CSV table of C-alpha atoms and ligand atoms in Angstrom, one decimal:
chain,number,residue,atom,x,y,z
A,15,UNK,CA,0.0,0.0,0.0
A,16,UNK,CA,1.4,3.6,-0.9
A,17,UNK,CA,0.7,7.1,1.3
A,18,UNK,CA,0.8,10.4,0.5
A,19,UNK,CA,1.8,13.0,3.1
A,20,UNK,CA,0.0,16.1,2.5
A,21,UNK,CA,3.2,18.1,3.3
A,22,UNK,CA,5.7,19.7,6.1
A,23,UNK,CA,4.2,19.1,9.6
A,24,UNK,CA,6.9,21.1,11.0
A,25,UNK,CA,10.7,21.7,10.8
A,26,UNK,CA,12.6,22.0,13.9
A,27,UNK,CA,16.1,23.5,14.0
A,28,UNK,CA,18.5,24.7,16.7
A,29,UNK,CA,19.3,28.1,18.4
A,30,UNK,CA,21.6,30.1,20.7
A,31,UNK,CA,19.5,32.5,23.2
A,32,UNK,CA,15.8,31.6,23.8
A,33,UNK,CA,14.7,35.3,24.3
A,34,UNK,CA,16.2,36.3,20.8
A,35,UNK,CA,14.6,33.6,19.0
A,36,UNK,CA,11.3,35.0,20.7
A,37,UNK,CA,12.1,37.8,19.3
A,38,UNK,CA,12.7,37.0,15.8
A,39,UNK,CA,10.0,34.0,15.4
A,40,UNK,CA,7.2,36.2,17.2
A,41,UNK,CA,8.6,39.8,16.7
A,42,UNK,CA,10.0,39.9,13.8
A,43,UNK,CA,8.1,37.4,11.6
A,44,UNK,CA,5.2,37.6,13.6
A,45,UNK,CA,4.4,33.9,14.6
A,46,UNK,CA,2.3,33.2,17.4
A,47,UNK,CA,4.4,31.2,20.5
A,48,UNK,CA,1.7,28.0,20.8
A,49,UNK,CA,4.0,26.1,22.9
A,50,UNK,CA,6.4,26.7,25.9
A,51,UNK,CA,7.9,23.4,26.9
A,52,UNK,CA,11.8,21.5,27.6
A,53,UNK,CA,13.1,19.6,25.3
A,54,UNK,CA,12.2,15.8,27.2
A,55,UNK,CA,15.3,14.9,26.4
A,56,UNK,CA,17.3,17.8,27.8
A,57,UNK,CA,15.2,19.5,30.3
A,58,UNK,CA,17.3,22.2,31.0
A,59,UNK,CA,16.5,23.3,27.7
A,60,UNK,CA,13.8,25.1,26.1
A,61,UNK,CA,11.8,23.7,23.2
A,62,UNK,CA,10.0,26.8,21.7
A,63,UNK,CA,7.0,25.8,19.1
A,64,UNK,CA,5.8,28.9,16.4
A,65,UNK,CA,3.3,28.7,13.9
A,66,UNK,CA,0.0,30.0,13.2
A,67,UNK,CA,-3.0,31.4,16.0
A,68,UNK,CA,-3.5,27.4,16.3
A,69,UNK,CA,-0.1,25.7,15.6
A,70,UNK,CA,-1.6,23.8,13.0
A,71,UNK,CA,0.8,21.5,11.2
A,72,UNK,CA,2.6,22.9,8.1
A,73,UNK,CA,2.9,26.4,10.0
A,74,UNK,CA,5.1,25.1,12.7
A,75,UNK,CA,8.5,25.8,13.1
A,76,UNK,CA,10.7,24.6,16.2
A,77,UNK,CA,13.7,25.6,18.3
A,78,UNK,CA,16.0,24.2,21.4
A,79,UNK,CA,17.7,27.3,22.1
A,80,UNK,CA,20.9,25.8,23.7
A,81,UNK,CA,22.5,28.9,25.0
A,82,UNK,CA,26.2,27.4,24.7
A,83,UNK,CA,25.8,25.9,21.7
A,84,UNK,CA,28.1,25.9,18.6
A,85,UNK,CA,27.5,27.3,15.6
A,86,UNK,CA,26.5,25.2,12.7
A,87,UNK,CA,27.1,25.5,9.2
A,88,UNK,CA,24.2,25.2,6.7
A,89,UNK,CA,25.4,22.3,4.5
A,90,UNK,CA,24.4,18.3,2.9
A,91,UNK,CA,22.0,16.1,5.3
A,92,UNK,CA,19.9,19.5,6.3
A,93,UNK,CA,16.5,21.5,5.0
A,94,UNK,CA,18.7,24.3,3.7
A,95,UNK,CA,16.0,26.9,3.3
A,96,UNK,CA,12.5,26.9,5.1
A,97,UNK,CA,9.9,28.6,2.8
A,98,UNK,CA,7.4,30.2,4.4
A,99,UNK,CA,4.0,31.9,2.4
A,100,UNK,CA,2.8,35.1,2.3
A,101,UNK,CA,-0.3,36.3,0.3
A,102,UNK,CA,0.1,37.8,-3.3
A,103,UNK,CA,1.5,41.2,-2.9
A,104,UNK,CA,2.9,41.4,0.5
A,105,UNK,CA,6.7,40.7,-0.6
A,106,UNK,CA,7.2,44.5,-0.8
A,107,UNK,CA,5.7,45.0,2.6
A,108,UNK,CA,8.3,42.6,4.1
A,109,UNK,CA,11.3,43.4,1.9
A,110,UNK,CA,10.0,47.0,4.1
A,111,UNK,CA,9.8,45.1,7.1
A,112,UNK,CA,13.2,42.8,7.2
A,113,UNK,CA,15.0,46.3,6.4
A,114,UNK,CA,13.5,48.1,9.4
A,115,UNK,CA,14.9,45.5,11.2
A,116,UNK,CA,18.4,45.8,9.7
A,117,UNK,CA,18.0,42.6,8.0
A,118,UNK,CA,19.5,42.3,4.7
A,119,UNK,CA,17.8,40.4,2.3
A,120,UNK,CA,18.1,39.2,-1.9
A,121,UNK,CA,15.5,38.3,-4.4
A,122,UNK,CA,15.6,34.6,-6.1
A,123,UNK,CA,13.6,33.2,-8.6
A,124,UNK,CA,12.5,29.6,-9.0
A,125,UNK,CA,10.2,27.8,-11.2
A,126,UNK,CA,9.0,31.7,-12.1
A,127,UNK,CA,8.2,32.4,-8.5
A,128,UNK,CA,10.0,35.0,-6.6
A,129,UNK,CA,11.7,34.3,-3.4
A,130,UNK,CA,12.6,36.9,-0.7
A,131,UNK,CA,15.5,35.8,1.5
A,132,UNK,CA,17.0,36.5,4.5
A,133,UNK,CA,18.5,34.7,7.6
A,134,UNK,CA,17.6,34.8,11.5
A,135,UNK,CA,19.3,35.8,14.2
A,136,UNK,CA,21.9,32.7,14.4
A,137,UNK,CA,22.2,32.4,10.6
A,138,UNK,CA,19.0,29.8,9.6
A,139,UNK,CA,18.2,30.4,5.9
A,140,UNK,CA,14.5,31.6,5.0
A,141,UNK,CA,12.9,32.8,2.6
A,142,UNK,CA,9.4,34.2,1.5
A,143,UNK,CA,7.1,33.6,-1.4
A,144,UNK,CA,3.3,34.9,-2.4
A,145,UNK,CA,0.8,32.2,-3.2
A,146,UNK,CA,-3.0,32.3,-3.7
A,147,UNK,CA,-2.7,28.9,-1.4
A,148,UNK,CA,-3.3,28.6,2.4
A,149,UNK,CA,-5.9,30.6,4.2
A,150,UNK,CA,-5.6,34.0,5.8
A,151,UNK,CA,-4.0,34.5,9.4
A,152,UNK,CA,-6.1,34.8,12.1
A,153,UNK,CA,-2.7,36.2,13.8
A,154,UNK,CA,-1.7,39.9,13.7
A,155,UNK,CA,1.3,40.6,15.8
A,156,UNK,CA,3.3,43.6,15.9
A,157,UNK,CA,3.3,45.6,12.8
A,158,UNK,CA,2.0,43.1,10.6
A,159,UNK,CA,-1.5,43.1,10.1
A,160,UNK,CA,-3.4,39.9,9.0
A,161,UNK,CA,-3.5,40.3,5.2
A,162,UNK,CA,0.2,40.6,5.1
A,163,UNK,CA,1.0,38.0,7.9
A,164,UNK,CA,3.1,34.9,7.0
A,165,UNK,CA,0.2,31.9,6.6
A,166,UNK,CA,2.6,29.0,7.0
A,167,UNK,CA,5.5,27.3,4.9
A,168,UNK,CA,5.7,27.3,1.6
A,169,UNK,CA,7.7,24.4,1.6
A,170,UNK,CA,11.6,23.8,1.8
A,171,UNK,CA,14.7,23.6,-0.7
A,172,UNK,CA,16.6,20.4,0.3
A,173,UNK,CA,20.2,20.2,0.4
A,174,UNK,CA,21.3,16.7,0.1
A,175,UNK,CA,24.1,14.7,0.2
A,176,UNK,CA,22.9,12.5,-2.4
A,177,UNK,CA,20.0,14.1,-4.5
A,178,UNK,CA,19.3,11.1,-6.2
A,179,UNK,CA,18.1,9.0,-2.8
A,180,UNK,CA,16.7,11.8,-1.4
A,181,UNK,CA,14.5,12.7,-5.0
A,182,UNK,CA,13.6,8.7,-4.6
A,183,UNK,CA,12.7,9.3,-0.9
A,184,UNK,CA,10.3,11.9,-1.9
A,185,UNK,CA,8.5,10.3,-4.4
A,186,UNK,CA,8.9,7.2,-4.0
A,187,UNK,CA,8.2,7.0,0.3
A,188,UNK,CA,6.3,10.3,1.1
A,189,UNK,CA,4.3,10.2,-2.1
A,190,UNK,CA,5.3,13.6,-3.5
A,191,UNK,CA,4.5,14.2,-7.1
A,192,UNK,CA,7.3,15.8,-9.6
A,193,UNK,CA,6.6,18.5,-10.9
A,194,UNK,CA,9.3,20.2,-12.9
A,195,UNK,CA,12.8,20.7,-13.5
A,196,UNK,CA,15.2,23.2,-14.3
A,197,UNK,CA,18.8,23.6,-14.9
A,198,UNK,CA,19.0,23.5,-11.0
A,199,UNK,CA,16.3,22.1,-9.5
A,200,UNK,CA,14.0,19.3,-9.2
A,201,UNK,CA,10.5,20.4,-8.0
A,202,UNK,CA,8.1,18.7,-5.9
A,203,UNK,CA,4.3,18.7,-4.9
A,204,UNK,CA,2.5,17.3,-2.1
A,205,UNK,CA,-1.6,17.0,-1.7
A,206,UNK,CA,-1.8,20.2,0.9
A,207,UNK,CA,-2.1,23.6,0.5
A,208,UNK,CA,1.0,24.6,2.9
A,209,UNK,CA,4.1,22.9,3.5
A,210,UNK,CA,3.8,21.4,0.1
A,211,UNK,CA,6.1,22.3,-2.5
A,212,UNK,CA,10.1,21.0,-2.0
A,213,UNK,CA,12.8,21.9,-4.1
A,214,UNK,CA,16.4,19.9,-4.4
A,215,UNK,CA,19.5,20.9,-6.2
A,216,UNK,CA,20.4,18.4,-8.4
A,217,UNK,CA,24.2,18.9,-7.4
A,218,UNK,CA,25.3,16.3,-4.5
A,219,UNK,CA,26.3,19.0,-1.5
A,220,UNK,CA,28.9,18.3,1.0
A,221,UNK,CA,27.9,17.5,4.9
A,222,UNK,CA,27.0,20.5,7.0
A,223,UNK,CA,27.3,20.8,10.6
A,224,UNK,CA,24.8,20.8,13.4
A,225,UNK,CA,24.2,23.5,15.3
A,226,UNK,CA,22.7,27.2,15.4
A,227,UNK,CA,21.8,28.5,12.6
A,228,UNK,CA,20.7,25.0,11.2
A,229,UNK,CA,17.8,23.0,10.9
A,230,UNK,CA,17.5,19.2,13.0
A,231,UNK,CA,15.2,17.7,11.1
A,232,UNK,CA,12.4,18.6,8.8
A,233,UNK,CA,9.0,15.9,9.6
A,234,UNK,CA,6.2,15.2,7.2
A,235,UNK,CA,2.0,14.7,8.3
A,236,UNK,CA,0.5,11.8,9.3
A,237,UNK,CA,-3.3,12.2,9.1
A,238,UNK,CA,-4.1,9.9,12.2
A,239,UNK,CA,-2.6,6.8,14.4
A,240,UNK,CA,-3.4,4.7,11.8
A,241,UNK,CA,-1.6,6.2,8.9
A,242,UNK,CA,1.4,6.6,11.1
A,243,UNK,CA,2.1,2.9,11.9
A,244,UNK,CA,1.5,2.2,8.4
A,245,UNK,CA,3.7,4.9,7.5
A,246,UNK,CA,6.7,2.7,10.0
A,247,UNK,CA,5.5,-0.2,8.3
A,248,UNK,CA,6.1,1.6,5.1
A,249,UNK,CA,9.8,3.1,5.4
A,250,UNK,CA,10.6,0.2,7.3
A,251,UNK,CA,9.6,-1.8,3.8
A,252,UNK,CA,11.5,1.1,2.0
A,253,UNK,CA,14.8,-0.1,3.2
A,254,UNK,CA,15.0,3.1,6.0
A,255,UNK,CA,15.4,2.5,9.7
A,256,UNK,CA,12.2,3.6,11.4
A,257,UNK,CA,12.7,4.6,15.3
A,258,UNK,CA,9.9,3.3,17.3
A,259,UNK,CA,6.8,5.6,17.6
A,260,UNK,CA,7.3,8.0,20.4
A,261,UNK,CA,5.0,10.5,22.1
A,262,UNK,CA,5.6,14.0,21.8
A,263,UNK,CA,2.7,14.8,23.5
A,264,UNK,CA,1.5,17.4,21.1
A,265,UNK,CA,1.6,14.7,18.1
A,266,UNK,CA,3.2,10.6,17.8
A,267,UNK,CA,6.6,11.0,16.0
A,268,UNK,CA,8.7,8.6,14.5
A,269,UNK,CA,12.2,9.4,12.8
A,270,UNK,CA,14.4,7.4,10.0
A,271,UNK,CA,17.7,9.2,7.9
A,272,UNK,CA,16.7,9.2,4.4
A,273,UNK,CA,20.1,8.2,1.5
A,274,UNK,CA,21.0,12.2,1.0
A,275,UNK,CA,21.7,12.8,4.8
A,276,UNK,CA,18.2,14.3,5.8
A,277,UNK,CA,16.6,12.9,9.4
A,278,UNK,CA,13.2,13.0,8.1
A,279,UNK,CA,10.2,12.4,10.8
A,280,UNK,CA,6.8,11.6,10.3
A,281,UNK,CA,4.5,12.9,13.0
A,282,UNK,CA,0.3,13.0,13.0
A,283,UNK,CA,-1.8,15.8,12.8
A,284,UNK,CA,-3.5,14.9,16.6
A,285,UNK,CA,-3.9,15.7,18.9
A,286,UNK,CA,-2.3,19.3,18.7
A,287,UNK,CA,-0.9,22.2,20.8
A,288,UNK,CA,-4.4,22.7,22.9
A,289,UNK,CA,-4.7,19.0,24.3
A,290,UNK,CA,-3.0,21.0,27.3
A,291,UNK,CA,-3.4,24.6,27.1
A,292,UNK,CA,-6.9,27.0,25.8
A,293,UNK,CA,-7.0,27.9,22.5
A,294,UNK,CA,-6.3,31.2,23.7
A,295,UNK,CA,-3.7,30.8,26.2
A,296,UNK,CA,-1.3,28.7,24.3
A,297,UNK,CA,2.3,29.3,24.3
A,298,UNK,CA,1.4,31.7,27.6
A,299,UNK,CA,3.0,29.1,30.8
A,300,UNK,CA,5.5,26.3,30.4
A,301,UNK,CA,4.6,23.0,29.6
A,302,UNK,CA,5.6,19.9,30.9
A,303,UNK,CA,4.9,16.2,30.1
A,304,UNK,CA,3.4,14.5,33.3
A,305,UNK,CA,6.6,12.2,33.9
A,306,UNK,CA,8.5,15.9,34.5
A,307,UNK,CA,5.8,18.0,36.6
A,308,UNK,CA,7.8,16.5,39.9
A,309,UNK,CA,10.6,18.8,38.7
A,310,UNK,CA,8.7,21.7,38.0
A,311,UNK,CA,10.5,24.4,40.1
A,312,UNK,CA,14.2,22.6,39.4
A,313,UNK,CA,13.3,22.8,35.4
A,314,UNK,CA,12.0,26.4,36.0
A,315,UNK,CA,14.7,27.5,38.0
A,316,UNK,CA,17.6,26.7,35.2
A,317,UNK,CA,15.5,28.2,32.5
A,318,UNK,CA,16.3,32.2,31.9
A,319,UNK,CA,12.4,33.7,31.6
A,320,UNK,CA,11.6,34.9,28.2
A,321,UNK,CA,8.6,36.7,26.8
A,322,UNK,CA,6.5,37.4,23.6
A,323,UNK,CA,7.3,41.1,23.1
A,324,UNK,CA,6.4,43.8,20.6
A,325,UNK,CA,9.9,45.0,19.4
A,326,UNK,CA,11.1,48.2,19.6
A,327,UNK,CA,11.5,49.0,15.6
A,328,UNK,CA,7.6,48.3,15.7
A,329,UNK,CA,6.9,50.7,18.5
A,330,UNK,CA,8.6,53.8,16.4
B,404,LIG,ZN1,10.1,16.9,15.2
């Protein structure tokens, strides 16, 4: 039996200083914080959770901020650029934006779409792109109102170690559909609206390095429990090695390294970021699984207190 995944549940990469990823995600970029938690398995450390007013998946980006960590360099084996979407003819307004924030940024074009892109704070490659695709935000934060805010990914460009396993992974595993080719690219296509369309060089890139600045691993929807243990059955049968499931109490992961490098996950859309907090409190107190509430005040007491702030470029 074959799947399809309907695209990017969410991509999770690494950072320095919590309260300066706050500040970019939220402040800059205007994502909503829908989840304060530790990483379970380094509690000392944060695991911050942006995406849209609901966290649904495909707008959901994720950071440890690991205040002593190294930097890494962007490289084979990683999501080399997150995409994220914007409606058609906000670019300007956040070419605007990025530059009132001193951030420099260059135009690309792909497959006749243009692409605005920029870096964070610790160096993590991003980019922008308009589409028709992907409803409205229902999040205005800062100076962005809703009809310019960013809706959820766009997708991601894929920089592999070996383009021609990790092309094979993509279609032949997760489903995707090709849909065109240039002189640099291969494109892809999954069934959703967000998170859906992945590019990869066709040149083989060398390794990159963990650390800030680059993305962990990039994980793919599963509609339900179901789908997701026929989706281990399924990479299992594909040759990859398939952790067992695990709970990650907003959604059941699993994780397997694809041929170019990539540590692909698959994790299901339930039961989301309010199976613990109200829809309108998320991302407002720190969240623990119940196996760490005993060491509440310990885990609270090495975490440095961060919050969801309007910036001071957007208070001029
Ligand atoms: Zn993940």
């Amino acid at each position: 039996m074959s799947l399809q995944t309907s695209g990017i549940h969410h991509i999770t990469a690494f950072a320095r200083d919590p309260q300066a990823n706050v500040d970019f995600y939220a402040g800059v970029l205007g994502l909503r914080l829908v989840k304060k938690t530790i990483n379970f398995d380094a509690p000392e450390v944060y695991h911050l959770y942006f995406g849209d007013q609901a966290g649904s998946p495909g707008t959901i980006i994720t950071f440890f901020p690991w205040p002593t960590s190294r930097k890494g360099r962007v490289g084979g084996g990683q999501v080399g650029v997150t995409t994220y979407v914007v409606p058609p003819g906000a670019l300007g307004f956040w070419e605007d934006r990025l530059q009132k924030f001193g951030i420099s940024t260059k135009m690309q074009t792909r497959f006749a779409e243009k692409y605005l892109q920029f870096t964070d704070n610790e160096g993590l490659q991003l980019e922008l792109v308009e589409r028709e695709e992907g409803a409205e935000s229902e999040w205005a934060f800062g100076g962005i109102p809703r009809e310019k805010a960013i809706k959820g990914f766009g997708g991601a460009v894929l920089f592999s170690t070996n383009a021609a396993q990790t092309r094979q992974a993509l279609e032949s595993t997760l489903g995707l559909k090709k849909t065109g080719e240039d002189q640099e690219y291969t494109r892809y296509q999954a069934t959703g609206e967000l998170g859906n369309i992945i590019d990869v060089p066709h040149a083989d890139m060398a390794h990159g390095a963990g650390g800030a600045g680059t993305v962990h691993h990039i994980a793919w929807r599963a509609k339900d429990f179901t789908e997701h243990a026929e989706w281990r059955s399924l990479a299992a049968r594909h040759g990859f090695e398939p952790t067992d499931i695990i709970d990650r109490q907003y959604f059941n992961a699993i994780y397997f390294r694809e041929g170019g490098g990539i540590l692909f996950e698959i994790a299901t859309d339930p039961p989301g970021f309010a199976r613990d907090e109200e829809p309108a409190e998320l991302g407002h107190h720190l969240m623990l699984p119940e196996w760490f509430e005993p060491y509440r005040s310990q885990i609270e007491a090495n975490l440095t207190a961060i919050q969801v702030r309007v910036l001071e470029e957007d208070r001029i």
